[in-house]
Amino acid sequence: MAKNVTANSEDYLRMYRQMVRIRTFEDNANQLYLTAKMPGLTHMYSGQEAVAVGICEALEKTDHITSTHRGHGHCVAKGAEFKEMFCELLGKAEGYCRGKGGSMHIADQANGNLGANAIVGGSAGIATGAALTAKRLGNGAVTVCFFGDGALGQGLLYEVMNMAALWKLPVIYACENNLYGEYTHVSEMAAGKLGGRAEAFGIEAFEVDGQDVLAVNQLTQELVARARKGEGPFFMALNTYRYHGHHVGDINRTYYRSKEEEADWKDNRDPITNFGAWLVKENIANAEDLDAIQAEIKAAATNAVTYALDAPYPPADEVDSHVFAA
Amino acid sequence: MAKNVTANSEDYLRMYRQMVRIRTFEDNANQLYLTAKMPGLTHMYSGQEAVAVGICEALEKTDHITSTHRGHGHCVAKGAEFKEMFCELLGKAEGYCRGKGGSMHIADQANGNLGANAIVGGSAGIATGAALTAKRLGNGAVTVCFFGDGALGQGLLYEVMNMAALWKLPVIYACENNLYGEYTHVSEMAAGKLGGRAEAFGIEAFEVDGQDVLAVNQLTQELVARARKGEGPFFMALNTYRYHGHHVGDINRTYYRSKEEEADWKDNRDPITNFGAWLVKENIANAEDLDAIQAEIKAAATNAVTYALDAPYPPADEVDSHVFAA
Amino acid sequence: MREITLSQAVNEAIAEEMRRDETIFLLGEDVAEAGTPFKILSGLVEEFGTDRIIDTPISEPGFAGIAVGAAMTGSRPIVDLMFGDFLFLVMDQLCNQAAKTHYMSGGKLNVPMVLRTNMGATRRSAAQHSQSLHTLVAHIPGLKVAMPSSAYEAKGLLKSAIRDNNPVVIFEDKLMYQDKAEVPEEEFLIPLGQAHVKREGSDITFVAISSMVQIAESAADMLAADGISAEIVDPRTIVPLDEETILNSVKKTSRVLVVDEGHQSFGVSAEIAARVAEKAFYYLDSPVMRMGAMDVPIPFSPALEDLTVPTAERVYELARQAVRGEI
Amino acid sequence: MREITLSQAVNEAIAEEMRRDETIFLLGEDVAEAGTPFKILSGLVEEFGTDRIIDTPISEPGFAGIAVGAAMTGSRPIVDLMFGDFLFLVMDQLCNQAAKTHYMSGGKLNVPMVLRTNMGATRRSAAQHSQSLHTLVAHIPGLKVAMPSSAYEAKGLLKSAIRDNNPVVIFEDKLMYQDKAEVPEEEFLIPLGQAHVKREGSDITFVAISSMVQIAESAADMLAADGISAEIVDPRTIVPLDEETILNSVKKTSRVLVVDEGHQSFGVSAEIAARVAEKAFYYLDSPVMRMGAMDVPIPFSPALEDLTVPTAERVYELARQAVRGEI
Ligand SMILES: Cc1ncc(C[n+]2csc(CCOP(=O)(O)OP(=O)(O)O)c2C)c(N)n1
Ligand SMILES: Cc1ncc(C[n+]2csc(CCOP(=O)(O)OP(=O)(O)O)c2C)c(N)n1
Ligand SMILES: [Mg+2]
Ligand SMILES: [Mg+2]
């Protein structure tokens, strides 16, 4: 793990906190599901924290992101609060989307999160369009489009990468390669080289260890700076891993990946453990500091969950509001 | 122009004839349109003859092609007859599709032409599916998917190229780069390198002079042979030019390409003139032979046009037949 | 008779047909080892191999297009579209290509393919995983559209769809996959275009589609307690639509309520209502009624989602008012 | 008053709105120097530059998606979709994304975009360039759908659509681009959701959409010669639908014929017929009638194509029979 050129202790600790916040959020969401308190399905981001945090810490609030079905991590990393997030996951009126979106559509436009998307690859156009607005307004904003390796199957991505390249749009395509789309390995879904798919359009492509928050952050900082100067678009492949099944509760599918593989990633490549160790080694924090951070975040999450469980559902008459904007 | 390894005089003369047949067909179609005898619109293949002929002469009747809105050339090259083609263009009952398809949907399934397509890029899936059938049946058939440079904008192409590569399908993607999609230059529509878009999926890509029928034929023969052995898919970029406007009658748009450019291609790179000269130089034919071929084809076309103009329309009760197959 | 789930019925239909006809293959996302996320296809890859049960990348337009081309050249592909909401992604291949090829070729090319997908809300799956989009394809000439209402229909219609020489879209209600029904062990087919009078009655006709048949049955039970006799017609396929059976029922009962889970406006219920209003007009004693899903994207919140789809209570209430002449 | 073509009306509407609001831009294929194949947008790139009149690659799903994202972030894009038949390619971006974003975000995100496209057969353009697909988008909650019937409506509705904070799809009949109508020089808007009684009458109501208004007018003229008085209602937008104006007309005339160029089955005409059959039932003297395009892919052959769409003669004939009580 290499020190960032531009980051200081405070930045490091914030990255650590944000990764822990994501992990803690997901642990609670998982628990809510397993105890049948959460309706529907949700997809856990645990294991991929360094991607969302490394990237979003390189962005301003006024920069945009688009997210995926596995979107809690992006949402937290871009600045969202636990309370409104849990309310949304439980379909409550105080949720970010008044309970209408749920896990798969959580959005937080105040922090520049244009929303999760339940159509794999579905937000590639949205991200590119946000970058077009930024370019036209000349406001310097950059958009990051998060998507999984599975989304490489969607033709839309190639259409918009082509236009982004032709028009030099300030957008970064961030492909989180966690090796699987549902129960299928990336090698069965994607021929050729991942980065080659962007290079085909003349887009510079990068590959980075998605478990190393500093590496992710460093690269993103560089690309964001270049994108702001009009040198975009860019493509990043981030190698990472999801700890849970494809969705919560989906744990009994052993045929598509081995227990050994899972253990290896969790034991040896955990982004939080490794970054924590680095912080201690570099004397930026000691073990007690990290424990305290963890405890504080755990308590905050518990509070938010309790709050959300008690919070009211939207009133029935909201069912047909927000179909059309005034 | 380099002699083909495998072709003999008869093959050469057939290629010449087929190119002349296409040019003559289009001249007649153009005339029909300009004299208001042809309904609707049509897109002239003139100038691109060496592509369709070079490729189709390397195919068997049992091989498949899919075609485009600019599809007369493919149709002739794959073995269709003038009479049924003109009948189709005029909406007559004896047309290949009983007048229901017209120029933009002409198909000739007996010769393996799965049809023109009025959706740019729309047949990429069809061609790939035909190749999947061939692979499953193990019948050795190869499919060629014709499309223009403009179709590189369609995401569908990338989806199916990916699957073709993953599944090693016997399909050849033949991109006819005539430099324009309607009134827009390829450089404004396609970022990066054309071939790179196939290489991104691990597909071998080739570029060839699309005005040189022998070069096209030679390359296609090699690729077809390899595809039959299971070494496909392949991608070919064929550099060519369309002589007419985007569609018949569309002649007054000078802003998107120069008269000099048009003249250069017509005067110096015409596939028929050049191949004719080569045939004479190589003593395969003399000028009189070629004139005789041209005259004979011209007469055949005139006959077919006359026939088609007099042929009956489909009866009214066919309007709702063929919606569903029995 | 033995009872099996709708999911098993689908699995059996595919297995039986694949045994019968080598040209059939199936493709879609996670259909092989995973047997789909709903585990509907479990076991098929073991019997038929990865050559015939083909896992695809996440490329709906692409593999739908591949199916069209395969179907045009002698294969009989079955496309598994994981959620009905993804229909929007394959519309061009389905509606511009598959639906029109036979016609555009003057009858020379066929596209014998089946696209299996699902529909249905109240699974807390939110706006992009809850839609019932059968109207969209029903509107496009050249596509047949089947709407099984139980395991029995699911099997019989799917087998017919696979044998049909046209593109057929079949919508399974995802809430019904575990519902059991009596399904004969012996081979049977249900022809496309033949409605089924699920229950006979005399006061009002319910035309109910897919899982709405169950809703109609509950409503009919409630009405029976009031002494009102409801007839239930299940069209089973909406294209072709067995207009005759529907009209005969309405002519007998003189009242009709069409129940469908698609959005009400511009939906399937409108077509059936319009046909009745045109062709059984003089037999009607009260306005032609219909009930579809509300014209809103399906909300995630359980508190809201349940309000959006027809329920037995609301069907009962509306029917009762109609029969009592209160409408 | 001055007369201009529908094509000029569209051009003026865009130019006026773009002058007024810097956040508006337009994108599509060959929209800049070429001004579209129909030359509708000629001159705009000269005034507004390639920054605001943007030529795209042939990537309908892609640029539709880009419009959605641009609209979510403060732009007001106008998408030019060269043929209505290409709607199938953008359905996911339009129906899963644009239509649902405002609702799914609980009202926090808006998608103020316009998608302009066309419709209409009898141009000998065959099955993939002749469809009238407005029903498909009308069925999806969250989209507004405008159907201008003349240059006047084209201008007034498009200006309203551009100012609307929702995704609006507007269908122009491609046979009407050169048709002239009176259009004021002064600025005006036509609100979305307000039908227009194009002609008053007492014996039968024609609800006619887009170019079918002209067909209805010819039919009404023919009926007048028979002493039959037809009223013509032009809904102008089908979402929102001005049900009240339609019902009031039917209540007055007691007969209705809905005329639309979309395929008849599962089409817009069914929705309007069903609403009348439900809400004006007791006022009706004869069955609710409708006429759409035949349920066939549009054939190329002129001998067949002209049979597929409603004509004034057939509208006249049907209406006459209805008024005479022969139906
Ligand atoms: C268009 C579309 N097709 C299929 C699905 C079903 N689906 C949901 S997540 C998923 C896998 C996505 O894989 P990837 O993009 O790698 O993201 P990951 O789940 O690994 O984070 C699939 C197939 C969907 N939601 N949308
Ligand atoms: C999906 C789609 N978009 C747009 C069009 C309109 N259109 C017809 S041909 C054409 C240009 C195609 O360019 P190219 O693929 O290079 O083929 P060429 O005309 O040069 O042979 C366009 C934009 C179409 N038919 N289909
Ligand atoms: Mg993945
Ligand atoms: Mg071209």
Short mmCIF file of C-alpha atoms and ligand atoms in Angstrom, two decimals, chain B residues 43 48 68-70 118-120 147-151 154 176 178 180-182 189 242 246, chain D residues 29-30 58 60 82-83 86 89 129, ligand 2:
data_model
loop_
_atom_site.label_atom_id
_atom_site.label_comp_id
_atom_site.label_asym_id
_atom_site.label_seq_id
_atom_site.Cartn_x
_atom_site.Cartn_y
_atom_site.Cartn_z
CA HIS B 43 -30.33 2.77 -51.33
CA GLN B 48 -19.30 -1.22 -53.43
CA THR B 68 -28.69 -4.15 -44.88
CA HIS B 69 -30.84 -1.29 -46.13
CA ARG B 70 -28.25 -1.06 -48.93
CA ALA B 118 -34.06 -1.47 -42.26
CA ILE B 119 -32.76 -1.23 -38.72
CA VAL B 120 -29.11 -0.23 -38.88
CA PHE B 147 -23.14 -3.94 -42.15
CA GLY B 148 -21.97 -0.37 -42.72
CA ASP B 149 -19.59 1.79 -40.74
CA GLY B 150 -22.63 3.49 -39.27
CA ALA B 151 -23.74 0.26 -37.64
CA GLN B 154 -25.15 0.07 -32.35
CA GLU B 176 -18.39 -2.00 -45.29
CA ASN B 178 -17.95 3.61 -47.19
CA TYR B 180 -20.41 7.85 -44.29
CA GLY B 181 -23.57 7.04 -42.43
CA GLU B 182 -26.11 9.18 -44.22
CA MET B 189 -19.41 8.61 -35.55
CA ARG B 242 -20.94 4.64 -52.38
CA HIS B 246 -27.54 8.08 -49.28
CA GLU D 29 -28.66 11.52 -36.08
CA ASP D 30 -27.93 14.00 -38.84
CA ILE D 58 -26.30 5.71 -34.89
CA GLU D 60 -30.43 5.30 -30.30
CA MET D 82 -35.45 9.66 -36.89
CA PHE D 83 -38.26 7.10 -37.20
CA PHE D 86 -36.75 3.01 -33.58
CA LEU D 89 -34.49 0.51 -29.40
CA HIS D 129 -40.33 2.49 -41.12
C1 LIG E 2 -31.56 1.95 -35.94
C2 LIG E 2 -31.56 2.86 -37.10
N1 LIG E 2 -31.17 4.13 -36.94
C3 LIG E 2 -31.17 5.00 -37.96
C4 LIG E 2 -31.58 4.59 -39.20
C5 LIG E 2 -31.62 5.57 -40.37
N2 LIG E 2 -30.53 5.25 -41.28
C6 LIG E 2 -30.72 4.46 -42.35
S1 LIG E 2 -29.29 4.17 -43.16
C7 LIG E 2 -28.42 5.10 -42.09
C8 LIG E 2 -26.93 5.26 -42.27
C9 LIG E 2 -26.26 3.93 -42.15
O1 LIG E 2 -24.91 4.09 -42.35
P1 LIG E 2 -24.02 2.82 -42.64
O2 LIG E 2 -24.29 1.78 -41.63
O3 LIG E 2 -22.63 3.31 -42.75
O4 LIG E 2 -24.53 2.25 -44.02
P2 LIG E 2 -24.50 2.95 -45.46
O5 LIG E 2 -25.76 3.69 -45.62
O6 LIG E 2 -23.30 3.81 -45.50
O7 LIG E 2 -24.42 1.81 -46.40
C10 LIG E 2 -29.23 5.63 -41.11
C11 LIG E 2 -28.77 6.51 -40.02
C12 LIG E 2 -32.01 3.26 -39.33
N3 LIG E 2 -32.49 2.80 -40.48
N4 LIG E 2 -31.97 2.42 -38.28
#
